[in-house]
């Protein structure tokens, strides 16, 4: 076996032995080569220190949530995410964060699946609605929009002013006043989740451009942005990631 396979096998055996053995057993008769590809992917990508294991699993769970039709794989990665250090509360929060980008139905399905995983593992969590009495959500949203997106966020709002001002209000109030203002994930984590969600759906290059700018603004570097996009390709396919990388290249060149 290749060096990548050996590294991937060691990683998976150390973290989620029963999970990878189940995957390989299911593939053993009809497509053992796919099992090898999966293990080699973990050996090639997860050993790159640009992103931590927990960051990679946040990206993966967000991408699978936003794809919306991969319950078996999403369940596996919720379990694996906890094996590499994601707290159940963080998993719920990152799924919640995808709502403005991939919609309520996909997030609701993912939350239901996470709830099932937690019940099977005997995990009990109780998350409070921390923004229930948060005060002026518009003021909070505008401040958070400026913090995360800066001038690029302002340009988005201005482009909607004469056409769909209600949509602009929802972006401020809900996306930034509610979602981005929750405390459980930091700005870097939220931008990794956002990049994954937009990449997974494809066709969101204008929005991806804004959020790549935001990722750099909150402290992720260019290499980490690219690594986040590359983390998505086994789940979304190459075309969506190629489009996302092309968008990132344009952003980087514009910054210089």
Coordinates of C-alpha atoms in Angstrom, one line a residue:
X1 CA 0.0 0.0 0.0
X2 CA 1.0 3.6 -0.6
X3 CA 2.4 5.9 2.1
X4 CA -0.8 7.9 2.0
X5 CA -2.8 4.8 2.6
X6 CA -0.7 3.8 5.6
X7 CA -1.0 7.3 7.1
X8 CA -4.8 7.3 6.5
X9 CA -5.3 3.9 7.9
X10 CA -3.3 4.8 11.1
X11 CA -5.3 8.0 11.5
X12 CA -8.6 6.3 11.1
X13 CA -7.8 3.4 13.3
X14 CA -6.6 5.7 16.0
X15 CA -9.7 7.9 15.9
X16 CA -12.7 5.9 14.6
X17 CA -11.7 2.3 14.1
X18 CA -15.2 0.9 14.1
X19 CA -16.3 3.5 11.6
X20 CA -13.7 2.9 9.0
X21 CA -13.9 -0.8 9.4
X22 CA -17.6 -0.6 8.6
X23 CA -17.0 1.5 5.5
X24 CA -14.3 -0.8 4.2
X25 CA -16.5 -3.9 4.9
X26 CA -19.4 -2.5 2.9
X27 CA -17.1 -1.8 0.0
X28 CA -15.0 -5.0 0.1
X29 CA -16.8 -7.1 -2.4
X30 CA -18.0 -4.7 -5.1
X31 CA -15.6 -1.7 -4.9
X32 CA -12.6 -2.2 -2.6
X33 CA -10.7 0.4 -4.7
X34 CA -13.1 3.1 -3.4
X35 CA -12.3 2.1 0.1
X36 CA -8.6 2.5 -0.8
X37 CA -9.3 6.0 -2.3
X38 CA -11.1 7.0 0.9
X39 CA -8.3 5.9 3.2
X40 CA -5.7 7.5 0.9
X41 CA -7.6 10.8 1.0
X42 CA -7.4 10.9 4.8
X43 CA -3.7 10.1 4.6
X44 CA -3.0 12.8 2.0
X45 CA -5.3 15.6 3.3
X46 CA -5.7 15.3 7.0
X47 CA -2.0 15.1 7.6
X48 CA -1.6 18.6 6.1
X49 CA -1.2 20.9 9.2
X50 CA -2.7 24.0 7.5
X51 CA -6.0 23.1 9.1
X52 CA -6.7 21.0 12.2
X53 CA -8.7 17.8 12.2
X54 CA -11.6 19.7 13.9
X55 CA -11.5 22.5 11.3
X56 CA -11.6 19.9 8.5
X57 CA -14.5 18.1 10.0
X58 CA -16.4 21.4 10.4
X59 CA -15.9 22.0 6.7
X60 CA -16.9 18.5 5.8
X61 CA -20.1 18.5 7.9
X62 CA -21.0 21.9 6.5
X63 CA -20.5 20.7 3.0
X64 CA -22.6 17.5 3.5
X65 CA -25.3 19.5 5.2
X66 CA -25.4 22.0 2.3
X67 CA -25.5 19.2 -0.3
X68 CA -28.6 17.9 1.5
X69 CA -28.8 14.4 0.1
X70 CA -26.0 12.5 1.9
X71 CA -27.5 11.3 5.2
X72 CA -25.3 8.2 5.6
X73 CA -22.1 10.2 5.0
X74 CA -23.2 13.1 7.2
X75 CA -24.0 10.7 10.1
X76 CA -20.6 9.1 9.7
X77 CA -18.8 12.5 9.8
X78 CA -20.9 13.8 12.8
X79 CA -19.5 10.7 14.6
X80 CA -16.0 11.2 13.3
X81 CA -16.1 14.9 14.1
X82 CA -16.7 14.1 17.7
X83 CA -13.9 11.5 17.6
X84 CA -11.4 14.3 16.5
X85 CA -12.6 16.8 19.1
X86 CA -15.7 18.6 17.9
X87 CA -18.2 19.1 20.8
X88 CA -21.8 18.2 20.1
X89 CA -22.8 21.9 20.7
X90 CA -20.3 23.0 18.0
X91 CA -21.8 20.5 15.5
X92 CA -25.3 22.0 16.1
X93 CA -23.9 25.5 15.8
X94 CA -22.1 24.9 12.6
X95 CA -25.2 23.3 11.1
X96 CA -27.2 26.3 12.2
X97 CA -24.7 28.6 10.5
X98 CA -25.4 27.0 7.1
X99 CA -29.0 28.2 7.2
X100 CA -28.5 31.6 5.4
X101 CA -26.4 29.9 2.7
X102 CA -28.2 26.6 2.0
X103 CA -31.6 27.1 3.7
X104 CA -33.7 25.8 6.6
X105 CA -34.8 22.4 5.1
X106 CA -31.2 21.1 4.7
X107 CA -30.2 22.4 8.2
X108 CA -33.3 20.9 9.7
X109 CA -32.5 17.5 8.2
X110 CA -29.0 17.7 9.5
X111 CA -30.1 18.7 13.0
X112 CA -32.5 15.7 13.0
X113 CA -29.6 13.4 12.0
X114 CA -27.3 14.9 14.7
X115 CA -30.0 14.4 17.3
X116 CA -30.3 10.7 16.3
X117 CA -26.5 10.3 16.6
X118 CA -26.5 11.9 20.0
X119 CA -29.4 9.7 21.2
X120 CA -27.6 6.6 20.0
X121 CA -24.5 7.6 21.9
X122 CA -26.3 8.7 25.0
X123 CA -25.2 12.3 24.6
X124 CA -27.5 14.9 26.1
X125 CA -27.1 18.6 25.3
X126 CA -29.2 21.7 25.9
X127 CA -28.5 24.8 23.9
X128 CA -30.0 28.1 25.0
X129 CA -31.4 30.8 22.7
X130 CA -28.7 33.3 23.7
X131 CA -30.0 36.1 21.4
X132 CA -33.7 35.9 22.5
X133 CA -33.5 39.2 24.3
X134 CA -30.5 40.6 22.5
X135 CA -31.9 44.1 22.0
X136 CA -31.5 46.0 18.7
X137 CA -30.8 43.2 16.2
X138 CA -30.4 45.7 13.3
X139 CA -27.6 47.6 15.1
X140 CA -26.0 44.3 16.1
X141 CA -26.2 43.0 12.5
X142 CA -24.7 46.1 10.9
X143 CA -21.8 46.1 13.3
X144 CA -21.2 42.4 12.7
X145 CA -21.5 42.9 8.9
X146 CA -18.8 45.5 9.1
X147 CA -16.6 43.4 11.2
X148 CA -16.8 40.3 8.9
X149 CA -17.4 41.6 5.4
X150 CA -16.3 45.3 5.6
X151 CA -16.8 47.3 2.4
X152 CA -17.8 44.1 0.4
X153 CA -20.8 43.5 2.6
X154 CA -21.8 47.2 2.3
X155 CA -21.7 46.9 -1.5
X156 CA -24.0 43.9 -1.4
X157 CA -26.5 45.9 0.7
X158 CA -26.3 48.9 -1.6
X159 CA -26.8 46.6 -4.7
X160 CA -30.1 45.5 -3.2
X161 CA -31.4 48.9 -2.0
X162 CA -33.4 49.7 -5.1
X163 CA -34.5 46.2 -6.0
X164 CA -35.0 44.0 -2.9
X165 CA -34.5 46.2 0.2
X166 CA -36.3 43.5 2.3
X167 CA -33.7 41.0 1.4
X168 CA -31.0 43.5 2.4
X169 CA -32.7 43.8 5.8
X170 CA -32.9 40.1 6.2
X171 CA -29.2 39.8 5.5
X172 CA -28.4 42.3 8.2
X173 CA -30.9 41.1 10.7
X174 CA -30.8 37.4 10.3
X175 CA -27.5 36.5 8.8
X176 CA -25.4 38.9 10.8
X177 CA -27.6 40.0 13.7
X178 CA -28.6 36.5 14.6
X179 CA -26.4 33.8 13.1
X180 CA -23.0 35.5 13.0
X181 CA -23.6 37.1 16.4
X182 CA -23.9 33.8 18.3
X183 CA -20.9 33.1 20.5
X184 CA -20.2 29.4 20.2
X185 CA -18.1 29.6 17.0
X186 CA -15.5 32.3 16.3
X187 CA -15.2 34.3 13.1
X188 CA -12.6 32.0 11.5
X189 CA -14.6 28.9 12.2
X190 CA -17.7 30.6 10.8
X191 CA -16.0 31.6 7.6
X192 CA -14.7 28.0 7.1
X193 CA -18.3 26.8 7.4
X194 CA -19.5 29.5 5.0
X195 CA -16.9 28.7 2.4
X196 CA -17.8 25.0 2.6
X197 CA -21.5 25.7 2.3
X198 CA -21.2 27.9 -0.8
X199 CA -18.7 25.6 -2.5
X200 CA -20.9 22.6 -1.9
X201 CA -23.8 24.2 -3.6
X202 CA -22.0 25.5 -6.6
X203 CA -23.2 28.5 -8.7
X204 CA -22.5 30.9 -5.8
X205 CA -19.3 32.4 -7.0
X206 CA -20.3 36.1 -6.4
X207 CA -21.2 35.2 -2.8
X208 CA -18.1 33.0 -2.5
X209 CA -16.0 36.0 -3.6
X210 CA -17.4 38.1 -0.8
X211 CA -16.8 35.5 1.8
X212 CA -13.3 34.7 0.7
X213 CA -12.6 38.4 1.2
X214 CA -14.2 38.0 4.6
X215 CA -12.1 34.9 5.4
X216 CA -9.0 36.9 4.8
X217 CA -10.3 39.8 6.8
X218 CA -10.9 37.7 9.9
X219 CA -7.5 36.2 9.9
X220 CA -7.4 33.1 7.7
X221 CA -4.5 33.2 5.2
X222 CA -4.6 32.4 1.5
X223 CA -3.2 28.9 2.0
X224 CA -5.9 28.1 4.6
X225 CA -8.6 29.3 2.3
X226 CA -7.4 27.1 -0.6
X227 CA -7.0 24.2 1.8
X228 CA -10.6 24.6 3.0
X229 CA -11.8 24.5 -0.6
X230 CA -9.7 21.4 -1.3
X231 CA -11.2 19.7 1.7
X232 CA -14.6 19.8 -0.1
X233 CA -13.7 18.0 -3.3
X234 CA -14.3 14.3 -2.2
X235 CA -17.8 15.4 -1.1
X236 CA -18.8 17.9 -3.8
X237 CA -16.8 16.7 -6.8
X238 CA -13.9 18.5 -8.6
X239 CA -16.0 20.9 -10.8
X240 CA -17.4 22.9 -7.8
X241 CA -14.0 23.0 -6.2
X242 CA -12.3 24.1 -9.4
X243 CA -14.8 27.0 -9.7
X244 CA -14.2 27.9 -6.1
X245 CA -10.4 27.8 -6.4
X246 CA -10.7 30.0 -9.6
X247 CA -12.8 32.5 -7.6
X248 CA -10.2 32.5 -4.8
X249 CA -7.4 33.2 -7.3
X250 CA -9.3 36.2 -8.5
X251 CA -9.7 37.5 -5.0
X252 CA -6.0 37.0 -4.2
X253 CA -4.9 38.7 -7.4
X254 CA -7.2 41.7 -6.6
X255 CA -5.7 42.0 -3.2
X256 CA -2.2 42.5 -4.6

